[in-house]
Short mmCIF file of N, CA and C in Angstrom, two decimals:
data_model
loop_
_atom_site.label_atom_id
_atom_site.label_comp_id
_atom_site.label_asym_id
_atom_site.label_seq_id
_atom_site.Cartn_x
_atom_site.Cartn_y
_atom_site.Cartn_z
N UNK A 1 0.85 -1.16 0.00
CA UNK A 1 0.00 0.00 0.00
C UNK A 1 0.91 1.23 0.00
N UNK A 2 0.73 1.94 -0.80
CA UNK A 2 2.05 3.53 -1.20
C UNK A 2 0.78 4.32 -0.71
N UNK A 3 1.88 5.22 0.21
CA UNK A 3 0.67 6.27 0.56
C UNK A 3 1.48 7.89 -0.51
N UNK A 4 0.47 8.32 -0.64
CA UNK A 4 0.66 9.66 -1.25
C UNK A 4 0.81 10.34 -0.81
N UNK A 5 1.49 11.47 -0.52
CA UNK A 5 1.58 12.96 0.05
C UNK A 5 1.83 13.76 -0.54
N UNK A 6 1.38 15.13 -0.73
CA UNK A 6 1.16 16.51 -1.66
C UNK A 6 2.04 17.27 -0.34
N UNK A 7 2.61 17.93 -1.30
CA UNK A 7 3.68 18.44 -0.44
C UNK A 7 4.09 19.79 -1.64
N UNK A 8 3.60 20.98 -0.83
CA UNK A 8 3.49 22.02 -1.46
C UNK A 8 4.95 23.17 -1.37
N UNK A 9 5.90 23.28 -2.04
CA UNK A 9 6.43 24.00 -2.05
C UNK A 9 7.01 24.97 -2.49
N UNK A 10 7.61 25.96 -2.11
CA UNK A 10 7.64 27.47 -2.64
C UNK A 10 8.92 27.81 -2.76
N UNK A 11 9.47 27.93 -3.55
CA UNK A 11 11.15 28.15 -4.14
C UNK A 11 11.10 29.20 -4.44
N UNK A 12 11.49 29.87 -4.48
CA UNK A 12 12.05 31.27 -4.89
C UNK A 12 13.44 31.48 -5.30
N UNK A 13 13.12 31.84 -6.75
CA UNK A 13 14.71 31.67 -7.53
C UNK A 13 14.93 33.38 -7.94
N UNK A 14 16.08 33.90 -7.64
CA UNK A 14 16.52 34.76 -8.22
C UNK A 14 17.03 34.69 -9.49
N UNK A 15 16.26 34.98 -10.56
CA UNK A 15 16.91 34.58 -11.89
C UNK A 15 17.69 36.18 -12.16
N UNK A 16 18.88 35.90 -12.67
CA UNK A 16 19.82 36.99 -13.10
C UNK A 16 18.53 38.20 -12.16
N UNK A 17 19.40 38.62 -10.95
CA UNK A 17 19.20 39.77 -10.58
C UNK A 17 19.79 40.77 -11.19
N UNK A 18 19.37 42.24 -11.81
CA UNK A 18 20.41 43.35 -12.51
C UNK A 18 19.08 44.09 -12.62
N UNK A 19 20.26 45.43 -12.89
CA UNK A 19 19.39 46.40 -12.77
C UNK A 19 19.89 46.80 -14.39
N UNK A 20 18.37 47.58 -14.63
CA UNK A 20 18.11 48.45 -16.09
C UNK A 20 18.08 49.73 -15.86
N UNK A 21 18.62 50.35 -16.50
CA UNK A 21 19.08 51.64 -16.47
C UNK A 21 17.77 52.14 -17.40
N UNK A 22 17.44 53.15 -17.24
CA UNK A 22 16.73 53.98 -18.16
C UNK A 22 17.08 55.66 -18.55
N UNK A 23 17.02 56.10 -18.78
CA UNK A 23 17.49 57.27 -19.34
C UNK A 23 16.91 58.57 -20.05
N UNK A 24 16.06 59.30 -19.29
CA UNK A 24 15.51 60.52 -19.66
C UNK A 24 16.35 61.73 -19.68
N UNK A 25 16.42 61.73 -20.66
CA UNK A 25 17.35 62.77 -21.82
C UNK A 25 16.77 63.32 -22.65
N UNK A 26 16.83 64.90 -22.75
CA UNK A 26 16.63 65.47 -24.22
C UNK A 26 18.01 66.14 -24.35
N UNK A 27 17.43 66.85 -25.92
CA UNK A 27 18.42 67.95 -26.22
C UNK A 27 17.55 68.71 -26.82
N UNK A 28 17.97 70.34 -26.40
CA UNK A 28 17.71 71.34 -27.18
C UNK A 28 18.60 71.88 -28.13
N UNK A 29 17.75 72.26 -29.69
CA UNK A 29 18.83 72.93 -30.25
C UNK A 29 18.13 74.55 -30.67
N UNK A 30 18.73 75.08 -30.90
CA UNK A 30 18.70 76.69 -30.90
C UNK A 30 19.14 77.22 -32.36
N UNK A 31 18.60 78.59 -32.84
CA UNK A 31 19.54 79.45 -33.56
C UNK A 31 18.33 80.33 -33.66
N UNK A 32 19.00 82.06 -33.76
CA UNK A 32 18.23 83.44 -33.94
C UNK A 32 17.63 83.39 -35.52
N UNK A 33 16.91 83.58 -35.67
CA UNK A 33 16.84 83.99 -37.64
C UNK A 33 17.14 85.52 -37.34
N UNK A 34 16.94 86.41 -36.48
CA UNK A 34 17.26 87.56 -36.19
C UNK A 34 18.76 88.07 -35.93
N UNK A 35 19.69 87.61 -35.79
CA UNK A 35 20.90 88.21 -35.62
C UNK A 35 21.41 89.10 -35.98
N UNK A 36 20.89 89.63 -37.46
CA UNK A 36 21.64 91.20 -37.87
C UNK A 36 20.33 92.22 -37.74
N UNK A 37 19.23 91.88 -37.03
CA UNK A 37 18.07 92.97 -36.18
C UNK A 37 18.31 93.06 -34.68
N UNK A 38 18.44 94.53 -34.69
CA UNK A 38 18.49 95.27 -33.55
C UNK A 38 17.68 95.07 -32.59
N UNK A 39 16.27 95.23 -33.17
CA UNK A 39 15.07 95.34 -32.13
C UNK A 39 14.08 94.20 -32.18
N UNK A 40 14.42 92.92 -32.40
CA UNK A 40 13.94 91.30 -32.25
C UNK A 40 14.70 90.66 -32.25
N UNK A 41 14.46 89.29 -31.58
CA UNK A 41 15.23 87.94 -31.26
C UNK A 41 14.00 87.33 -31.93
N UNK A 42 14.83 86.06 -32.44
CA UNK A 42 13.86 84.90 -33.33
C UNK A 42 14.24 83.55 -33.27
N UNK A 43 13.88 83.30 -31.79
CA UNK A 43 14.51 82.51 -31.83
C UNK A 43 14.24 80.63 -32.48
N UNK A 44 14.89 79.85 -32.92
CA UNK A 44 14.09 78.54 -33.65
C UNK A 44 14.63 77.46 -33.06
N UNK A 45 14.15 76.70 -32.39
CA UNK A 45 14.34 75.30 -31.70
C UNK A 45 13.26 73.97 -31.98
N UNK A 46 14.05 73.37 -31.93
CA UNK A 46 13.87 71.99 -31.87
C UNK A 46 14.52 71.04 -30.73
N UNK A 47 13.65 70.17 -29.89
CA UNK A 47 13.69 69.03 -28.84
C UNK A 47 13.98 68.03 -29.28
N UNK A 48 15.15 67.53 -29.43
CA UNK A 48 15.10 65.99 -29.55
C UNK A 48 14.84 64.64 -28.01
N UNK A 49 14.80 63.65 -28.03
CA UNK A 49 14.90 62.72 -27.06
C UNK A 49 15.72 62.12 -27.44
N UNK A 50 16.63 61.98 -26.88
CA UNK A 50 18.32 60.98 -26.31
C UNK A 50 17.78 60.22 -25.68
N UNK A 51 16.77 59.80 -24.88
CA UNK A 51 16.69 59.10 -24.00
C UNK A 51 16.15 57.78 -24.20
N UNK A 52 16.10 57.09 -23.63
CA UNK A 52 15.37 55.34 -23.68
C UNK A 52 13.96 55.40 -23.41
N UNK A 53 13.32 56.56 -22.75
CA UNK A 53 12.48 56.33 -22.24
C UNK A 53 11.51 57.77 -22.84
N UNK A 54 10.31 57.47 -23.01
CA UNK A 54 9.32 58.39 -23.43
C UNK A 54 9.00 59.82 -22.60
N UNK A 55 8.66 60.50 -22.40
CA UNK A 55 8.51 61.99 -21.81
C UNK A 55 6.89 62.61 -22.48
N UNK A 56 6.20 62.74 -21.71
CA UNK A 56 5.13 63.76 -21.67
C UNK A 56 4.79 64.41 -20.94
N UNK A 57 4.26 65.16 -21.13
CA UNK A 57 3.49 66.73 -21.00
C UNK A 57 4.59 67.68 -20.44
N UNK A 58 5.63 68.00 -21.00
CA UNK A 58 6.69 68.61 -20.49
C UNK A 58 6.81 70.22 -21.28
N UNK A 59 7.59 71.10 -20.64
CA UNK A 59 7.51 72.07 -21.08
C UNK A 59 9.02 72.64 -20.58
N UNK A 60 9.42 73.26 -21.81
CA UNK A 60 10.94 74.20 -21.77
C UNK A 60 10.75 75.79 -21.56
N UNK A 61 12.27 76.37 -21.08
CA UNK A 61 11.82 77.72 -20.77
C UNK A 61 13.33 78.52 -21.43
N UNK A 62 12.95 79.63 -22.17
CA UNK A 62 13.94 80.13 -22.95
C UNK A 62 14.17 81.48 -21.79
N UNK A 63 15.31 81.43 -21.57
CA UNK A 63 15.13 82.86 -20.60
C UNK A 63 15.99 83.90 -21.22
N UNK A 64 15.52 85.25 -20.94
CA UNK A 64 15.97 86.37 -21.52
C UNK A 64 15.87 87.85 -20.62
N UNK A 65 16.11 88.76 -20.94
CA UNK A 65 16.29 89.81 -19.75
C UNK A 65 15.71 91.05 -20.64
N UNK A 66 15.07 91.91 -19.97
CA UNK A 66 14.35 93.30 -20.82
C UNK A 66 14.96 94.28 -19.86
N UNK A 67 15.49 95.25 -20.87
CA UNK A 67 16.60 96.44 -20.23
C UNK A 67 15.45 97.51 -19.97
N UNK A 68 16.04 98.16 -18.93
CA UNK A 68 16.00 99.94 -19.15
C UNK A 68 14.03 99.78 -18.52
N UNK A 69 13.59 98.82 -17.96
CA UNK A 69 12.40 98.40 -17.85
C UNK A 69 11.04 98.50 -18.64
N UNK A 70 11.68 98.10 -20.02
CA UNK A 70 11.04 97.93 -21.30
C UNK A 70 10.18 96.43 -21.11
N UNK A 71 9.03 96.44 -21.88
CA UNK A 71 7.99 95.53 -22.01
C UNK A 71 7.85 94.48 -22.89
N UNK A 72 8.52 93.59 -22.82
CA UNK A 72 8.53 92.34 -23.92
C UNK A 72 7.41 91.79 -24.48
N UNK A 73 7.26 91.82 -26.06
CA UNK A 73 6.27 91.14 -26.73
C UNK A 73 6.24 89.96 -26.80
N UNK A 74 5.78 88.99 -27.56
CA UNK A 74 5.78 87.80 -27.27
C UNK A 74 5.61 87.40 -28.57
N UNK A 75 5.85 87.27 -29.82
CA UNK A 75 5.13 86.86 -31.39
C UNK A 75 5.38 84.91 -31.61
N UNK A 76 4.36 84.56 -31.96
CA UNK A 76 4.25 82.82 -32.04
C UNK A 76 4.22 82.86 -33.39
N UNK A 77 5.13 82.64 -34.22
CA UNK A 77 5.28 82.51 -35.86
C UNK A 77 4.68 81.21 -35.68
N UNK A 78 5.60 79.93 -35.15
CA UNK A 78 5.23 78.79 -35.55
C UNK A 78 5.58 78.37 -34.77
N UNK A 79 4.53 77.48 -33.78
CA UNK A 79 4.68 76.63 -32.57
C UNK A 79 3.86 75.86 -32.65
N UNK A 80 3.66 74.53 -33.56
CA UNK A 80 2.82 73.66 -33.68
C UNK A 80 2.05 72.72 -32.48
N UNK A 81 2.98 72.44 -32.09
CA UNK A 81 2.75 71.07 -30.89
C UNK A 81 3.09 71.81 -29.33
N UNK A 82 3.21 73.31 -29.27
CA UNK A 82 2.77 73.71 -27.82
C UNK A 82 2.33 75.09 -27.92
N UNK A 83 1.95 75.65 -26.79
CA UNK A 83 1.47 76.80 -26.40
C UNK A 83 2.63 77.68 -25.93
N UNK A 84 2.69 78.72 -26.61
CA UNK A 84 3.48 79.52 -25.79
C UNK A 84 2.96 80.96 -24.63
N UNK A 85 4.51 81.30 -23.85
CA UNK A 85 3.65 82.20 -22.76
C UNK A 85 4.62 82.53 -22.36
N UNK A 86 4.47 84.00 -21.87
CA UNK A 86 5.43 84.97 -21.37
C UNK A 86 5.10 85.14 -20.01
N UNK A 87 6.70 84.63 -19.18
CA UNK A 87 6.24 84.23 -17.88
C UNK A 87 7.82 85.61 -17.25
N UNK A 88 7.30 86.57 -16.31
CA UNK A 88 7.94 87.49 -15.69
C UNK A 88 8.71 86.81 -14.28
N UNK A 89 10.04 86.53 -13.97
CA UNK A 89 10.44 86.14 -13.04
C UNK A 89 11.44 86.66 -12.11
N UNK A 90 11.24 88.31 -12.93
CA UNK A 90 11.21 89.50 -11.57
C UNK A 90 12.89 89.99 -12.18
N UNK A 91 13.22 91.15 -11.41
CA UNK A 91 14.45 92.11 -12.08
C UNK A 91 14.56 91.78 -13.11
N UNK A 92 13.71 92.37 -14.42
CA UNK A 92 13.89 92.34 -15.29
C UNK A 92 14.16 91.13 -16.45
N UNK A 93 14.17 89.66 -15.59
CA UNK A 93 14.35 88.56 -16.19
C UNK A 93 13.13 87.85 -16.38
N UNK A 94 13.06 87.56 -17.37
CA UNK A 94 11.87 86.74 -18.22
C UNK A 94 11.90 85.62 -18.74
N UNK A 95 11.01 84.25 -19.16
CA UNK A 95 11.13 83.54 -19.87
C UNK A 95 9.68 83.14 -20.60
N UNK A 96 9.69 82.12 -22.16
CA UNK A 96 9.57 82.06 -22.83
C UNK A 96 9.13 80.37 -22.60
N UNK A 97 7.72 80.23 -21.92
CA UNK A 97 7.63 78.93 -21.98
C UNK A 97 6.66 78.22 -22.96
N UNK A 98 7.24 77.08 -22.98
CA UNK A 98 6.77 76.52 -24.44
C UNK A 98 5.92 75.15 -23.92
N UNK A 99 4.46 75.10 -23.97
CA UNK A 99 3.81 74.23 -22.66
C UNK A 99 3.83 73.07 -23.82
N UNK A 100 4.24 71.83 -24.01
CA UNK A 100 3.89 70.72 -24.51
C UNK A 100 2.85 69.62 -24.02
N UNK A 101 2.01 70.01 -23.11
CA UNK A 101 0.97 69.50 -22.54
C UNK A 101 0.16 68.75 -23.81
N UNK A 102 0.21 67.04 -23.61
CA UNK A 102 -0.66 66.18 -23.98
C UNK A 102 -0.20 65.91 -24.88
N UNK A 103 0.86 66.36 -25.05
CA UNK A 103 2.17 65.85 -26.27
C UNK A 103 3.15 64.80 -25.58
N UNK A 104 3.90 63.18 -26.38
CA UNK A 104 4.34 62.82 -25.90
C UNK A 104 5.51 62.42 -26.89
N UNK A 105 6.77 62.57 -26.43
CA UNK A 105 8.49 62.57 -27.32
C UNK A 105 8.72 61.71 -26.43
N UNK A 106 9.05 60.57 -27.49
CA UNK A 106 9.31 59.17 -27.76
C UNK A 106 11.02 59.26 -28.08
N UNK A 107 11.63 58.33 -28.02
CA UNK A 107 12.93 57.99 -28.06
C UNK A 107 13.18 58.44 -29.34
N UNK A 108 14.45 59.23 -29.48
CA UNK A 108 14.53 59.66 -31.15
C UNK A 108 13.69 60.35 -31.83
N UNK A 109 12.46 60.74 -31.20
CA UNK A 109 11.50 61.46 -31.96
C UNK A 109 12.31 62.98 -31.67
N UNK A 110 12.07 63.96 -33.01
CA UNK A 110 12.05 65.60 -32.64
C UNK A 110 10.81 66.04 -32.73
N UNK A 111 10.46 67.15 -32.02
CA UNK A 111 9.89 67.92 -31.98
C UNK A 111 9.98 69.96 -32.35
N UNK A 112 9.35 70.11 -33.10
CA UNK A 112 8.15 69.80 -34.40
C UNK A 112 8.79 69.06 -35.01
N UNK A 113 10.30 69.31 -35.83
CA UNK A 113 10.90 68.64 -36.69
C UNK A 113 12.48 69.37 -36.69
N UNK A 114 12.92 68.81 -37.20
CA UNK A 114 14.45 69.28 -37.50
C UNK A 114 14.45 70.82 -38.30
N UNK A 115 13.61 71.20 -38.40
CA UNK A 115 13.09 72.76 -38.83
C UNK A 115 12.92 74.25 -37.69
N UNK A 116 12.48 73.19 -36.67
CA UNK A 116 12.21 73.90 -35.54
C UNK A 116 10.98 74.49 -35.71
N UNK A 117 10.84 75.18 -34.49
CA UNK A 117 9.90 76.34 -34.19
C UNK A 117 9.94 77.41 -33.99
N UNK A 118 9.79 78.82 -33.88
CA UNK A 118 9.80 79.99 -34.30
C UNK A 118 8.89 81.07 -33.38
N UNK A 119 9.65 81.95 -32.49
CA UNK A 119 9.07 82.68 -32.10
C UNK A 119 9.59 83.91 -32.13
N UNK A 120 8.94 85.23 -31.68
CA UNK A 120 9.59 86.41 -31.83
C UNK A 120 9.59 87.15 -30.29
N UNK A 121 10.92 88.23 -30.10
CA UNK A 121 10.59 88.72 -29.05
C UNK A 121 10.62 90.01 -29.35
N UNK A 122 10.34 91.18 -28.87
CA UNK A 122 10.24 92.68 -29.29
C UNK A 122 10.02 93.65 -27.66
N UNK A 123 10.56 94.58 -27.91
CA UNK A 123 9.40 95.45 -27.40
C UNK A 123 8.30 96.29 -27.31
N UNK A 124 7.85 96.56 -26.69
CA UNK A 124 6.34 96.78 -27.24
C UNK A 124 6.51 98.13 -28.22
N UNK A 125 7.25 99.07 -28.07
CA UNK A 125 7.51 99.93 -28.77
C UNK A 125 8.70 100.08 -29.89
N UNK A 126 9.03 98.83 -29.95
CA UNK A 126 10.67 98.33 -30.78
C UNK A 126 11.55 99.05 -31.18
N UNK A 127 12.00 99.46 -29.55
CA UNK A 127 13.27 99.61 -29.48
C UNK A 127 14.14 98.89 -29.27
N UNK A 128 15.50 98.96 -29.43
CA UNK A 128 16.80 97.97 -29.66
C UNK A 128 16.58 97.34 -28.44
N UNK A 129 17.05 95.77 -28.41
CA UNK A 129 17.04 95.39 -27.21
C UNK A 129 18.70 94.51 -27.17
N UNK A 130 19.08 94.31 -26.13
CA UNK A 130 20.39 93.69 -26.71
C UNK A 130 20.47 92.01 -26.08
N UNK A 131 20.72 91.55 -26.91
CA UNK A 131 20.87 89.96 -26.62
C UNK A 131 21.78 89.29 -26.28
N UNK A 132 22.83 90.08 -25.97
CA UNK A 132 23.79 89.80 -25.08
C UNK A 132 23.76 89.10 -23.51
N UNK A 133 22.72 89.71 -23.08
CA UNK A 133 22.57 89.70 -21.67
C UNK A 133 21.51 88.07 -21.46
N UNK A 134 21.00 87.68 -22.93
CA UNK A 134 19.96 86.97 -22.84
C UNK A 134 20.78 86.01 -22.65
N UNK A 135 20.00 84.85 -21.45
CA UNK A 135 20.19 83.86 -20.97
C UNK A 135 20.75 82.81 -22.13
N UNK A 136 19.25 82.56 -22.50
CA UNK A 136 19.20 81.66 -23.73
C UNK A 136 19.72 81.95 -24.85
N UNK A 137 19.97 83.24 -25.18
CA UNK A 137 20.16 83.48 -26.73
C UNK A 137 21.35 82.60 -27.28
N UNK A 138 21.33 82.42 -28.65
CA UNK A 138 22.30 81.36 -29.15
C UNK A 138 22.96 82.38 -30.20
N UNK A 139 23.76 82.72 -30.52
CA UNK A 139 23.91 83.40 -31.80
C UNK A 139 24.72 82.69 -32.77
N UNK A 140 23.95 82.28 -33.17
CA UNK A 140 24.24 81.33 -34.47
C UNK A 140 23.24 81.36 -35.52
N UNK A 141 23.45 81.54 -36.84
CA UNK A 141 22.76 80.94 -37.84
C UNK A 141 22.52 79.82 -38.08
N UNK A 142 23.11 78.78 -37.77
CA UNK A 142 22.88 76.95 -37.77
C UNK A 142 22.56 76.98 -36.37
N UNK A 143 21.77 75.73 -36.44
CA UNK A 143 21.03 74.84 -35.41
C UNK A 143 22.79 74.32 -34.85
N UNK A 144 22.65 74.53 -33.36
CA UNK A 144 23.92 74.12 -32.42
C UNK A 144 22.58 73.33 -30.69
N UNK A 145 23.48 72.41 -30.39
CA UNK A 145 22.73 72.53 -28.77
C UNK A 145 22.71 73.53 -27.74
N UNK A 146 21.51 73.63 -27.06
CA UNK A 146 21.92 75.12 -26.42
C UNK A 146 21.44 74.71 -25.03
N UNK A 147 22.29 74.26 -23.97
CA UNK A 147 22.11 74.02 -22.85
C UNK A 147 21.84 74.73 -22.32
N UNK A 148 21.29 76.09 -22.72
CA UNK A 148 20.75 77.54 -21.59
C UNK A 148 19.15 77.15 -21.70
N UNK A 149 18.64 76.65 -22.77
CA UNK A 149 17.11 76.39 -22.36
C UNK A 149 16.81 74.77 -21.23
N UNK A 150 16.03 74.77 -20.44
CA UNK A 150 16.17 74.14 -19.23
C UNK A 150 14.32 73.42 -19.57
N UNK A 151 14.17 72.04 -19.97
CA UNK A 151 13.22 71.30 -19.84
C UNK A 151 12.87 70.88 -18.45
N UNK A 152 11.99 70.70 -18.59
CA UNK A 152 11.24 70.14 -17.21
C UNK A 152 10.23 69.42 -17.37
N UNK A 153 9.76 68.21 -16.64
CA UNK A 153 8.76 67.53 -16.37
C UNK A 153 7.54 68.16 -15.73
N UNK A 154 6.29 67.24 -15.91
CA UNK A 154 5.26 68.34 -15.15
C UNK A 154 5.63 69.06 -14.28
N UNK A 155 5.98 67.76 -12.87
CA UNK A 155 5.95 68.40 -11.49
C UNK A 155 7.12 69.45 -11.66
N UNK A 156 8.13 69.84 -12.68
CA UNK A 156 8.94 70.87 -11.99
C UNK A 156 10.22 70.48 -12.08
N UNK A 157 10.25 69.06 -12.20
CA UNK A 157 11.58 68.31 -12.29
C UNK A 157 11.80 68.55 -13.24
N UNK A 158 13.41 68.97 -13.54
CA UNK A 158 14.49 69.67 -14.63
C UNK A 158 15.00 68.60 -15.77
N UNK A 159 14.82 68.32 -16.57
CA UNK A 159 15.28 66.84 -17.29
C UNK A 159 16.41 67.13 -17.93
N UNK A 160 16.74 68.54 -18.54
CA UNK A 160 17.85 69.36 -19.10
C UNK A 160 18.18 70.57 -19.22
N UNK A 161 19.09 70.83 -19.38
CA UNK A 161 19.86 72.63 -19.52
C UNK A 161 19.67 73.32 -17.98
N UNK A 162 20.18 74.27 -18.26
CA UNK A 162 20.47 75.35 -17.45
C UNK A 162 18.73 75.82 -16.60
N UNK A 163 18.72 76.40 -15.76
CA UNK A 163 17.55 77.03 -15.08
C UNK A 163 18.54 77.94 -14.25
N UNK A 164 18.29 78.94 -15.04
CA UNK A 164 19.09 81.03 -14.47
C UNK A 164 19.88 80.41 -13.64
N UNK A 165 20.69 79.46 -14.78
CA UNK A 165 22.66 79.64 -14.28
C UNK A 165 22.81 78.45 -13.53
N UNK A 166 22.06 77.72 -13.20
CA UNK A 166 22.16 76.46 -12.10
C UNK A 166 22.78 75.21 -13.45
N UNK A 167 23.71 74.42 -12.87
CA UNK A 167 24.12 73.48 -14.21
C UNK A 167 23.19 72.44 -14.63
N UNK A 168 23.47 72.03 -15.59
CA UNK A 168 22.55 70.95 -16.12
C UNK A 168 22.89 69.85 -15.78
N UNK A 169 22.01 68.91 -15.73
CA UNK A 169 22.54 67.60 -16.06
C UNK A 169 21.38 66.52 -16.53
N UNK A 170 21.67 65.13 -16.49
CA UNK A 170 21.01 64.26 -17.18
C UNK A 170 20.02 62.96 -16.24
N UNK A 171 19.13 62.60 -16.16
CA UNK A 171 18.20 62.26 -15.02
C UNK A 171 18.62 60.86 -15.77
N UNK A 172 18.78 59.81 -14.56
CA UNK A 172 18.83 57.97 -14.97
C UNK A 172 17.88 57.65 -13.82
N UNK A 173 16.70 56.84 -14.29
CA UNK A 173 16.51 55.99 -13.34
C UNK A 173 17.04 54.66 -13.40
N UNK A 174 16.79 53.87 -11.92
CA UNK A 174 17.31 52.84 -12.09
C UNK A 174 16.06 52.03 -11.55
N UNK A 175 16.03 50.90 -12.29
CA UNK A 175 14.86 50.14 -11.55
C UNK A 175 15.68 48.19 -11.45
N UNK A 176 14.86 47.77 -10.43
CA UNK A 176 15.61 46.14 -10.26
C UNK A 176 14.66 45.35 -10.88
N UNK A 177 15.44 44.44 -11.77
CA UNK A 177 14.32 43.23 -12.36
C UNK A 177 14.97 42.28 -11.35
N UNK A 178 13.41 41.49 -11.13
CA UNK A 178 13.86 40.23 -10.54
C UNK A 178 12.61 39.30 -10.94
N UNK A 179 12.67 37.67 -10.82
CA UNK A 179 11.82 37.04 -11.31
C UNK A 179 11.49 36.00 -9.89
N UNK A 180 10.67 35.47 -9.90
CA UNK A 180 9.89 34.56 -8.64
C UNK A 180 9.74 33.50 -9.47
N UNK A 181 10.14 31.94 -8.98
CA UNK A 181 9.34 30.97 -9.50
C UNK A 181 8.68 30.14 -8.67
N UNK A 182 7.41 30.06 -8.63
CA UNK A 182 6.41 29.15 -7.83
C UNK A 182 6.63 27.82 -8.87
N UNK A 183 6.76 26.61 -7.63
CA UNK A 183 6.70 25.07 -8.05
C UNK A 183 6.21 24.11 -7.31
N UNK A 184 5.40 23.79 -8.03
CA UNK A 184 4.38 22.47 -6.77
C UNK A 184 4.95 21.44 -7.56
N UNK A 185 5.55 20.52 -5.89
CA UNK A 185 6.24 19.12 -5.82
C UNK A 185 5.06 18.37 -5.54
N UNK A 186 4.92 17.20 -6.22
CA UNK A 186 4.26 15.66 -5.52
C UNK A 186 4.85 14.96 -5.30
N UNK A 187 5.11 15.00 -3.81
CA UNK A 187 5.70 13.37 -3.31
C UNK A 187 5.05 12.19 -3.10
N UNK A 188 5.74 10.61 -4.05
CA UNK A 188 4.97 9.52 -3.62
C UNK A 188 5.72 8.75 -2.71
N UNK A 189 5.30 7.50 -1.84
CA UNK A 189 6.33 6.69 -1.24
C UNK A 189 5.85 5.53 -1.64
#
């Protein structure tokens, strides 16, 4: 007579413990179409993603400074895929945010396109303004990276560039894979 016994047990295997890196990265690139005008900046950018990992609803900030306590315009030539807005952040320093809300940049994707986007700055009465002093300004005719514009995630978190002079850098998460294996033994005798 063999008696049977069920005999339940629970193994737990660490299969290859390691960690995956992920990598939220952009890049901004920059250039004036304005450079030989006195009294506008124009400026044209494009976002790429460097990163492994997708990014939405994020928004960049171009910063710039208005002299002599002159009144900055704001002109949206061409900003397809966000909203723009003129945000005052006191002595005379300003920025230029570009809301990408409900937009999402995918690995390798640019945004709009390798063409960029296009905005204008003035004063309200257009007089000379000088772009020297501007944070962001790039002065270049070709598209270069311009680590003075500073992305951010919803909450506030910085993903790239500069924010008024603070350094940049590049956000990794890290997350742990691990695997569990459940195995039910039957023992006979």
């Amino acid at each position: 007579m063999s008696s049977r016994k069920l005999l339940n047990v629970c193994v737990v295997v660490m299969v290859g413990v390691s960690y995956v890196w992920s990598d939220v990265s952009v890049m901004v690139y920059s250039k004036d179409e304005a450079l030989h005008e006195h009294n506008i900046s124009k400026p044209r950018i494009y976002i790429e993603n460097t990163g492994t990992e997708p990014i939405s609803d994020f928004y960049c900030l171009y910063y710039f400074t208005a002299e002599g306590g002159n009144i900055p315009v704001l002109e949206d030539y061409y900003t397809p895929f966000s909203k723009t807005s003129l945000m005052y952040l006191g002595h005379n320093q300003y920025a230029v945010r570009y809301d990408f809300s409900g937009i999402t940049l995918f690995p390798g994707q640019v945004l709009p396109d390798q063409n960029g986007n296009v905005i204008g700055i003035h004063y309200a009465d257009w007089k000379p303004l000088c772009k020297g002093n501007d944070h962001s300004f790039q002065c270049s005719h070709d598209f270069a990276y311009n680590p003075e514009i500073a992305v951010f995630c919803p909450g506030g978190f910085r993903i790239d560039g500069c924010h008024r002079g603070r350094k940049r850098f590049k956000t990794r998460e890290q997350r742990s894979v691990s695997k569990s294996i459940y195995v039910h033994v039957e023992v006979t005798h």
